[in-house]
mmCIF file of C-alpha atoms in Angstrom:
data_model
loop_
_atom_site.group_PDB
_atom_site.id
_atom_site.type_symbol
_atom_site.label_atom_id
_atom_site.label_comp_id
_atom_site.label_asym_id
_atom_site.label_seq_id
_atom_site.Cartn_x
_atom_site.Cartn_y
_atom_site.Cartn_z
ATOM 1 C CA MET Y 271 32.459 -20.472 -2.675
ATOM 2 C CA SER Y 272 30.463 -23.557 -3.743
ATOM 3 C CA ALA Y 273 31.264 -24.991 -7.064
ATOM 4 C CA LEU Y 274 28.296 -25.197 -9.606
ATOM 5 C CA PRO Y 275 27.223 -28.604 -10.780
ATOM 6 C CA GLU Y 276 27.431 -29.808 -14.282
ATOM 7 C CA PRO Y 277 24.378 -28.309 -16.620
ATOM 8 C CA ALA Y 278 23.575 -31.873 -18.026
ATOM 9 C CA SER Y 279 23.531 -33.302 -14.159
ATOM 10 C CA LEU Y 280 21.179 -30.450 -13.192
ATOM 11 C CA VAL Y 281 19.043 -31.497 -16.199
ATOM 12 C CA ARG Y 282 18.997 -35.170 -15.369
ATOM 13 C CA GLY Y 283 18.094 -34.388 -11.841
ATOM 14 C CA THR Y 284 14.780 -32.826 -12.415
ATOM 15 C CA GLY Y 285 13.025 -35.975 -12.653
ATOM 16 C CA LEU Y 286 10.461 -34.612 -15.382
ATOM 17 C CA PRO Y 287 9.764 -36.552 -18.557
ATOM 18 C CA LYS Y 288 11.513 -35.451 -21.818
ATOM 19 C CA SER Y 289 7.884 -34.456 -23.020
ATOM 20 C CA SER Y 290 7.321 -31.816 -20.418
ATOM 21 C CA HIS Y 291 7.372 -28.512 -21.541
ATOM 22 C CA LEU Y 292 10.278 -27.466 -18.713
ATOM 23 C CA GLN Y 293 12.575 -30.451 -19.725
ATOM 24 C CA ARG Y 294 12.222 -29.542 -23.415
ATOM 25 C CA VAL Y 295 13.232 -25.895 -22.606
ATOM 26 C CA LEU Y 296 16.060 -27.024 -20.654
ATOM 27 C CA LEU Y 297 17.414 -29.597 -22.956
ATOM 28 C CA SER Y 298 17.324 -26.767 -25.897
ATOM 29 C CA GLU Y 299 19.352 -24.521 -23.370
ATOM 30 C CA LEU Y 300 21.676 -27.391 -23.033
ATOM 31 C CA ALA Y 301 22.132 -27.767 -26.591
ATOM 32 C CA ARG Y 302 22.545 -23.804 -26.944
ATOM 33 C CA LEU Y 303 25.430 -24.021 -23.936
ATOM 34 C CA ALA Y 304 27.269 -26.714 -25.888
ATOM 35 C CA SER Y 305 28.033 -24.154 -28.598
ATOM 36 C CA ALA Y 306 28.653 -21.223 -26.426
ATOM 37 C CA GLY Y 307 32.238 -19.881 -26.127
ATOM 38 C CA PRO Y 308 34.437 -19.829 -22.919
ATOM 39 C CA VAL Y 309 32.604 -18.067 -19.840
ATOM 40 C CA VAL Y 310 33.811 -14.536 -19.318
ATOM 41 C CA ALA Y 311 35.043 -13.769 -15.857
ATOM 42 C CA ALA Y 312 32.920 -11.545 -13.733
ATOM 43 C CA LEU Y 313 33.004 -7.783 -14.722
ATOM 44 C CA ARG Y 314 31.049 -6.110 -12.024
ATOM 45 C CA ALA Y 315 31.640 -5.919 -8.180
ATOM 46 C CA THR Y 316 30.013 -8.490 -6.091
ATOM 47 C CA LEU Y 317 26.574 -7.449 -4.823
ATOM 48 C CA ASP Y 318 26.313 -7.702 -0.911
ATOM 49 C CA GLY Y 319 22.955 -5.854 -0.257
ATOM 50 C CA PRO Y 320 19.871 -4.735 -2.050
ATOM 51 C CA GLY Y 321 20.507 -3.572 -5.749
ATOM 52 C CA PRO Y 322 18.423 -1.366 -8.043
ATOM 53 C CA PHE Y 323 15.926 -4.112 -9.044
ATOM 54 C CA GLU Y 324 15.138 -4.901 -5.401
ATOM 55 C CA SER Y 325 15.037 -1.233 -4.227
ATOM 56 C CA ALA Y 326 12.649 -0.141 -7.082
ATOM 57 C CA LEU Y 327 10.152 -3.077 -6.044
ATOM 58 C CA ARG Y 328 10.293 -2.033 -2.397
ATOM 59 C CA ARG Y 329 9.885 1.597 -3.321
ATOM 60 C CA ASP Y 330 6.617 0.893 -5.220
ATOM 61 C CA ALA Y 331 5.169 -1.197 -2.814
ATOM 62 C CA ALA Y 332 5.652 0.934 -0.132
ATOM 63 C CA ALA Y 333 4.485 4.232 -2.117
ATOM 64 C CA ARG Y 334 1.976 2.808 -4.644
ATOM 65 C CA GLY Y 335 0.759 -0.202 -2.989
ATOM 66 C CA GLY Y 336 2.366 -2.494 -5.222
ATOM 67 C CA ALA Y 337 5.040 -3.004 -7.885
ATOM 68 C CA VAL Y 338 4.536 -4.272 -11.432
ATOM 69 C CA ILE Y 339 7.401 -6.106 -13.419
ATOM 70 C CA ALA Y 340 6.057 -5.747 -16.821
ATOM 71 C CA GLU Y 341 7.362 -8.707 -19.183
ATOM 72 C CA TYR Y 342 8.278 -8.846 -22.816
ATOM 73 C CA LYS Y 343 7.739 -12.342 -24.095
ATOM 74 C CA GLN Y 344 6.687 -13.293 -27.671
ATOM 75 C CA ALA Y 345 6.121 -17.038 -27.242
ATOM 76 C CA SER Y 346 5.871 -19.961 -24.965
ATOM 77 C CA PRO Y 347 6.016 -23.541 -25.171
ATOM 78 C CA SER Y 348 2.291 -23.974 -24.456
ATOM 79 C CA LEU Y 349 1.027 -21.285 -26.440
ATOM 80 C CA GLY Y 350 3.316 -21.056 -29.475
ATOM 81 C CA PRO Y 351 4.226 -17.651 -30.895
ATOM 82 C CA PHE Y 352 1.264 -15.875 -29.579
ATOM 83 C CA ALA Y 353 2.830 -12.362 -29.594
ATOM 84 C CA ALA Y 354 5.682 -12.916 -32.436
ATOM 85 C CA GLY Y 355 6.797 -9.728 -33.756
ATOM 86 C CA THR Y 356 5.528 -7.356 -31.179
ATOM 87 C CA PRO Y 357 7.822 -4.229 -31.340
ATOM 88 C CA LEU Y 358 10.257 -4.553 -28.509
ATOM 89 C CA GLN Y 359 10.706 -0.568 -28.150
ATOM 90 C CA ALA Y 360 7.205 0.177 -28.474
ATOM 91 C CA GLN Y 361 6.068 -2.344 -26.029
ATOM 92 C CA LEU Y 362 8.801 -1.074 -23.513
ATOM 93 C CA GLN Y 363 7.844 2.343 -24.021
ATOM 94 C CA ALA Y 364 4.157 1.506 -23.260
ATOM 95 C CA TYR Y 365 5.226 -0.396 -20.054
ATOM 96 C CA ARG Y 366 7.323 2.716 -18.658
ATOM 97 C CA GLU Y 367 4.500 5.112 -19.641
ATOM 98 C CA GLY Y 368 2.025 2.986 -17.721
ATOM 99 C CA GLY Y 369 4.057 3.088 -14.587
ATOM 100 C CA ALA Y 370 6.050 -0.557 -14.566
ATOM 101 C CA THR Y 371 8.438 -0.769 -11.825
ATOM 102 C CA ALA Y 372 10.858 -2.933 -13.676
ATOM 103 C CA TYR Y 373 10.985 -5.303 -16.811
ATOM 104 C CA SER Y 374 11.204 -8.963 -17.299
ATOM 105 C CA ILE Y 375 12.427 -9.899 -20.542
ATOM 106 C CA LEU Y 376 12.812 -13.413 -21.726
ATOM 107 C CA ALA Y 377 16.370 -14.730 -22.980
ATOM 108 C CA GLU Y 378 15.689 -18.055 -24.121
ATOM 109 C CA PRO Y 379 15.491 -17.995 -27.878
ATOM 110 C CA THR Y 380 14.044 -21.598 -28.996
ATOM 111 C CA TYR Y 381 10.667 -21.659 -27.068
ATOM 112 C CA PHE Y 382 10.232 -18.044 -25.899
ATOM 113 C CA ARG Y 383 11.857 -16.158 -29.035
ATOM 114 C CA GLY Y 384 13.752 -14.501 -26.378
ATOM 115 C CA ALA Y 385 17.378 -12.739 -26.890
ATOM 116 C CA ALA Y 386 19.911 -11.388 -24.446
ATOM 117 C CA ALA Y 387 20.099 -8.502 -26.986
ATOM 118 C CA HIS Y 388 16.569 -7.461 -25.956
ATOM 119 C CA LEU Y 389 17.685 -6.871 -22.674
ATOM 120 C CA ALA Y 390 20.802 -4.860 -23.810
ATOM 121 C CA ALA Y 391 18.391 -2.732 -25.890
ATOM 122 C CA ALA Y 392 16.146 -2.087 -22.829
ATOM 123 C CA GLU Y 393 18.633 -0.087 -21.202
ATOM 124 C CA ALA Y 394 17.755 2.985 -23.006
ATOM 125 C CA PHE Y 395 14.375 3.143 -20.996
ATOM 126 C CA GLY Y 396 15.957 3.354 -17.512
ATOM 127 C CA LEU Y 397 14.094 0.684 -15.781
ATOM 128 C CA PRO Y 398 15.837 -2.324 -14.135
ATOM 129 C CA ARG Y 399 15.861 -5.571 -16.007
ATOM 130 C CA LEU Y 400 15.288 -9.200 -15.042
ATOM 131 C CA TYR Y 401 16.967 -11.726 -17.087
ATOM 132 C CA LYS Y 402 14.122 -14.285 -17.624
ATOM 133 C CA GLY Y 403 15.763 -17.394 -18.436
ATOM 134 C CA PHE Y 404 16.329 -21.163 -17.145
ATOM 135 C CA VAL Y 405 19.740 -20.973 -15.635
ATOM 136 C CA ILE Y 406 21.704 -23.947 -15.210
ATOM 137 C CA SER Y 407 25.011 -22.614 -15.817
ATOM 138 C CA GLU Y 408 27.616 -19.982 -14.991
ATOM 139 C CA ALA Y 409 27.726 -19.094 -18.870
ATOM 140 C CA GLN Y 410 23.784 -17.701 -18.475
ATOM 141 C CA LEU Y 411 24.910 -15.879 -15.657
ATOM 142 C CA ALA Y 412 27.555 -14.161 -17.510
ATOM 143 C CA GLU Y 413 25.210 -13.731 -20.487
ATOM 144 C CA ALA Y 414 22.798 -11.934 -17.939
ATOM 145 C CA GLU Y 415 25.916 -9.751 -16.863
ATOM 146 C CA ALA Y 416 27.117 -8.813 -20.345
ATOM 147 C CA CYS Y 417 23.758 -7.769 -21.610
ATOM 148 C CA GLY Y 418 23.432 -5.397 -18.333
ATOM 149 C CA ALA Y 419 20.660 -7.088 -16.734
ATOM 150 C CA GLU Y 420 20.233 -6.163 -12.894
ATOM 151 C CA ALA Y 421 18.228 -9.398 -11.878
ATOM 152 C CA VAL Y 422 18.281 -13.003 -12.801
ATOM 153 C CA LEU Y 423 15.618 -15.698 -12.259
ATOM 154 C CA LEU Y 424 16.663 -18.668 -10.381
ATOM 155 C CA ILE Y 425 14.248 -21.715 -10.543
ATOM 156 C CA VAL Y 426 14.325 -23.918 -7.563
ATOM 157 C CA ARG Y 427 12.497 -26.491 -9.077
ATOM 158 C CA VAL Y 428 15.479 -26.734 -11.700
ATOM 159 C CA LEU Y 429 18.325 -26.075 -9.176
ATOM 160 C CA LYS Y 430 16.931 -27.692 -5.931
ATOM 161 C CA GLY Y 431 19.848 -28.175 -3.492
ATOM 162 C CA HIS Y 432 22.309 -25.775 -5.832
ATOM 163 C CA THR Y 433 19.814 -22.847 -5.153
ATOM 164 C CA ALA Y 434 22.331 -21.419 -2.969
ATOM 165 C CA ALA Y 435 25.639 -21.971 -4.602
ATOM 166 C CA PHE Y 436 23.877 -20.510 -7.957
ATOM 167 C CA LEU Y 437 22.468 -17.392 -5.805
ATOM 168 C CA GLU Y 438 26.020 -16.813 -4.671
ATOM 169 C CA ALA Y 439 27.553 -16.996 -8.196
ATOM 170 C CA ALA Y 440 24.851 -14.479 -9.383
ATOM 171 C CA ARG Y 441 25.653 -12.175 -6.608
ATOM 172 C CA ARG Y 442 29.425 -12.278 -7.361
ATOM 173 C CA ARG Y 443 28.422 -10.790 -10.945
ATOM 174 C CA GLY Y 444 26.383 -8.172 -9.160
ATOM 175 C CA LEU Y 445 23.127 -9.959 -10.268
ATOM 176 C CA GLU Y 446 20.234 -9.645 -7.985
ATOM 177 C CA PRO Y 447 18.628 -13.179 -7.896
ATOM 178 C CA LEU Y 448 14.803 -13.570 -7.870
ATOM 179 C CA VAL Y 449 14.163 -17.179 -6.579
ATOM 180 C CA GLU Y 450 11.196 -18.787 -8.045
ATOM 181 C CA LEU Y 451 9.160 -21.409 -6.101
ATOM 182 C CA HIS Y 452 6.854 -23.634 -7.525
ATOM 183 C CA ASP Y 453 5.054 -24.894 -4.432
ATOM 184 C CA LEU Y 454 5.826 -24.548 -0.660
ATOM 185 C CA THR Y 455 8.013 -27.811 -0.626
ATOM 186 C CA GLU Y 456 10.629 -25.559 -2.280
ATOM 187 C CA VAL Y 457 10.609 -23.236 0.476
ATOM 188 C CA PRO Y 458 13.654 -24.635 2.686
ATOM 189 C CA PHE Y 459 15.904 -24.382 -0.515
ATOM 190 C CA ALA Y 460 15.348 -20.469 -0.984
ATOM 191 C CA GLN Y 461 15.812 -20.191 2.881
ATOM 192 C CA GLU Y 462 18.906 -21.760 2.952
ATOM 193 C CA ALA Y 463 19.983 -19.479 -0.161
ATOM 194 C CA GLY Y 464 19.036 -16.367 2.108
ATOM 195 C CA ALA Y 465 16.743 -15.212 -0.729
ATOM 196 C CA ARG Y 466 15.989 -11.407 -0.585
ATOM 197 C CA MET Y 467 13.365 -11.612 -3.707
ATOM 198 C CA VAL Y 468 10.949 -14.649 -3.631
ATOM 199 C CA GLY Y 469 8.500 -15.416 -6.622
ATOM 200 C CA ILE Y 470 5.835 -17.894 -6.608
ATOM 201 C CA ASN Y 471 5.226 -19.084 -9.928
ATOM 202 C CA ALA Y 472 1.204 -19.514 -10.765
ATOM 203 C CA ARG Y 473 2.222 -22.310 -13.242
ATOM 204 C CA ASP Y 474 3.115 -25.901 -12.878
ATOM 205 C CA LEU Y 475 6.307 -25.520 -14.792
ATOM 206 C CA SER Y 476 6.452 -29.187 -15.947
ATOM 207 C CA THR Y 477 2.839 -28.586 -17.763
ATOM 208 C CA PHE Y 478 2.397 -24.675 -17.787
ATOM 209 C CA THR Y 479 -1.053 -25.034 -16.190
ATOM 210 C CA LEU Y 480 -2.442 -22.573 -13.770
ATOM 211 C CA GLY Y 481 -2.646 -22.624 -9.896
ATOM 212 C CA GLU Y 482 -3.695 -20.364 -7.526
ATOM 213 C CA PRO Y 483 -0.947 -19.245 -4.685
ATOM 214 C CA THR Y 484 -1.285 -17.301 -1.841
ATOM 215 C CA ALA Y 485 1.167 -14.790 -0.082
ATOM 216 C CA ALA Y 486 0.692 -15.611 3.740
ATOM 217 C CA PRO Y 487 2.723 -18.955 3.953
ATOM 218 C CA LEU Y 488 5.525 -17.104 1.883
ATOM 219 C CA ARG Y 489 5.279 -14.193 4.260
ATOM 220 C CA MET Y 490 5.757 -16.476 7.402
ATOM 221 C CA ALA Y 491 8.705 -18.149 5.637
ATOM 222 C CA PHE Y 492 10.469 -14.924 4.165
ATOM 223 C CA PRO Y 493 9.336 -12.116 6.497
ATOM 224 C CA GLU Y 494 11.754 -9.718 5.045
ATOM 225 C CA ALA Y 495 12.042 -10.614 1.458
ATOM 226 C CA VAL Y 496 10.087 -9.117 -1.385
ATOM 227 C CA LEU Y 497 7.328 -11.555 -2.582
ATOM 228 C CA VAL Y 498 6.389 -11.776 -5.902
ATOM 229 C CA ARG Y 499 3.336 -13.146 -7.571
ATOM 230 C CA GLU Y 500 4.315 -14.634 -11.099
ATOM 231 C CA SER Y 501 2.006 -15.857 -13.928
ATOM 232 C CA GLY Y 502 -1.664 -16.262 -14.431
ATOM 233 C CA LEU Y 503 -2.510 -12.704 -13.914
ATOM 234 C CA ALA Y 504 -5.146 -12.061 -16.954
ATOM 235 C CA THR Y 505 -6.802 -8.769 -15.881
ATOM 236 C CA PRO Y 506 -5.752 -5.641 -13.692
ATOM 237 C CA GLU Y 507 -8.155 -6.746 -11.243
ATOM 238 C CA ASP Y 508 -6.476 -9.881 -10.769
ATOM 239 C CA ALA Y 509 -2.896 -7.832 -10.346
ATOM 240 C CA GLN Y 510 -4.671 -5.579 -7.764
ATOM 241 C CA ALA Y 511 -6.112 -8.739 -5.839
ATOM 242 C CA SER Y 512 -2.657 -10.376 -5.475
ATOM 243 C CA LEU Y 513 -1.119 -7.137 -4.356
ATOM 244 C CA ARG Y 514 -3.902 -6.814 -1.784
ATOM 245 C CA ALA Y 515 -3.285 -10.355 -0.705
ATOM 246 C CA GLY Y 516 0.066 -9.544 0.446
ATOM 247 C CA PHE Y 517 2.265 -9.617 -2.542
ATOM 248 C CA ASP Y 518 4.925 -7.060 -3.014
ATOM 249 C CA ALA Y 519 4.921 -7.120 -6.583
ATOM 250 C CA VAL Y 520 3.445 -8.822 -9.532
ATOM 251 C CA LEU Y 521 4.899 -10.200 -12.747
ATOM 252 C CA ILE Y 522 2.647 -9.729 -15.684
ATOM 253 C CA GLY Y 523 3.341 -11.314 -19.109
ATOM 254 C CA GLU Y 524 1.012 -12.878 -21.406
ATOM 255 C CA ALA Y 525 -1.752 -10.528 -20.448
ATOM 256 C CA LEU Y 526 0.201 -7.426 -21.349
ATOM 257 C CA MET Y 527 1.521 -8.800 -24.552
ATOM 258 C CA ARG Y 528 -1.976 -9.507 -25.837
ATOM 259 C CA SER Y 529 -3.535 -6.365 -24.699
ATOM 260 C CA PRO Y 530 -4.239 -3.567 -27.390
ATOM 261 C CA ASP Y 531 -3.438 -1.017 -24.830
ATOM 262 C CA PRO Y 532 -0.813 -2.325 -22.446
ATOM 263 C CA LYS Y 533 -0.230 1.420 -20.945
ATOM 264 C CA GLY Y 534 -3.952 1.487 -20.133
ATOM 265 C CA PHE Y 535 -3.858 -1.982 -18.546
ATOM 266 C CA LEU Y 536 -1.021 -0.802 -16.149
ATOM 267 C CA ASP Y 537 -2.917 2.264 -15.659
ATOM 268 C CA ARG Y 538 -5.683 0.270 -14.354
ATOM 269 C CA VAL Y 539 -3.597 -1.809 -12.050
ATOM 270 C CA PHE Y 540 -2.443 1.386 -10.254
ATOM 271 C CA ALA Y 541 -5.476 3.448 -10.259
ATOM 272 C CA ASP Y 542 -7.198 2.131 -7.262
ATOM 273 C CA LEU Y 543 -3.985 1.150 -5.350
ATOM 274 C CA ARG Y 544 -2.947 4.923 -5.662
ATOM 275 C CA GLN Y 545 -5.908 5.909 -3.901
ATOM 276 C CA GLU Y 546 -5.372 3.120 -0.995
ATOM 277 C CA ALA Y 547 -1.670 3.914 -0.703
ATOM 278 C CA ARG Y 548 -2.665 7.516 0.039
#
C-alpha cells in the first residue's frame, strides 16, 4: 500500500503557470479541501476486478458497436456558465432514454458548477456514474464513494508518478478508476498502474484547446483495456467516427448539454452503429 502525497505537492509539481485553466482549478480544489472535515474510512469492499461501470462499457462496445458516457456539465473554465441552470433530472432522463451507457457528472463546484450531490441524485436513474473531478487527495476519493459513484477520474497530467498509488487507493474504496491521458508520453504511468480503463482527453488540459487523438497507439499500449475518447466531440458523427476508429467508448459533454434534443443526439450516435453491430 503506497502512501498518497500531500495535495499541495501535487499541485506544485504540475509545472503549469498559475494562470492556466488546469492550475486554477487545482488551486481552487486545494482551497476547498482545506476547509473539508476529516477523511472518512472506506465503506465498500476493495474492488479486485471489473465493476459495473467497466462492465457496462464493455457490454455496449460488444453489443452496440460502442458505448457512450453522457456528461452533465454546466460550465467550464474556458466557456464559463454555458449551460447553467440545465435541470439535472430532465437531462439525465434524456440521456437514459437516448441509450447512454453511463453518466459522467462534474463534482468540482467553482469552475464547473458541479456537486457531489448531483452524483447522489443520479442514482435514481440506474446507470453507473463517473465522479468527474480533479482528484489530488484521499478526501475526494472518499467523497466519490460517499455519493455513490461507481467510477472516478484520475488525471495522469496531475498525478504523474503517483497514478498507481491513487488507482490503488480508489479500488480500496470500491471505485473503478478511469485513467486519463493527455498525450502518449503519459502512457508509462498508466501502464505501471495497471489501468483497466484508459481515456485520452482531446483537450490540452492546460489551455483547454482541442487536439485529435487516435486509438491505434493506445490499443498497442493497452491491448485489454477499455479505451475512451474524451472531449471535442461536437456531433453524433464525430462520436461514430471515434468508435469506428477503435475506441470502445466516447465521453460527450458540451455537445449534449448544448443540444436542444439530447435524446435525439444520442439516437443518432447509435443509429448506424446498431446496424453495423448486427
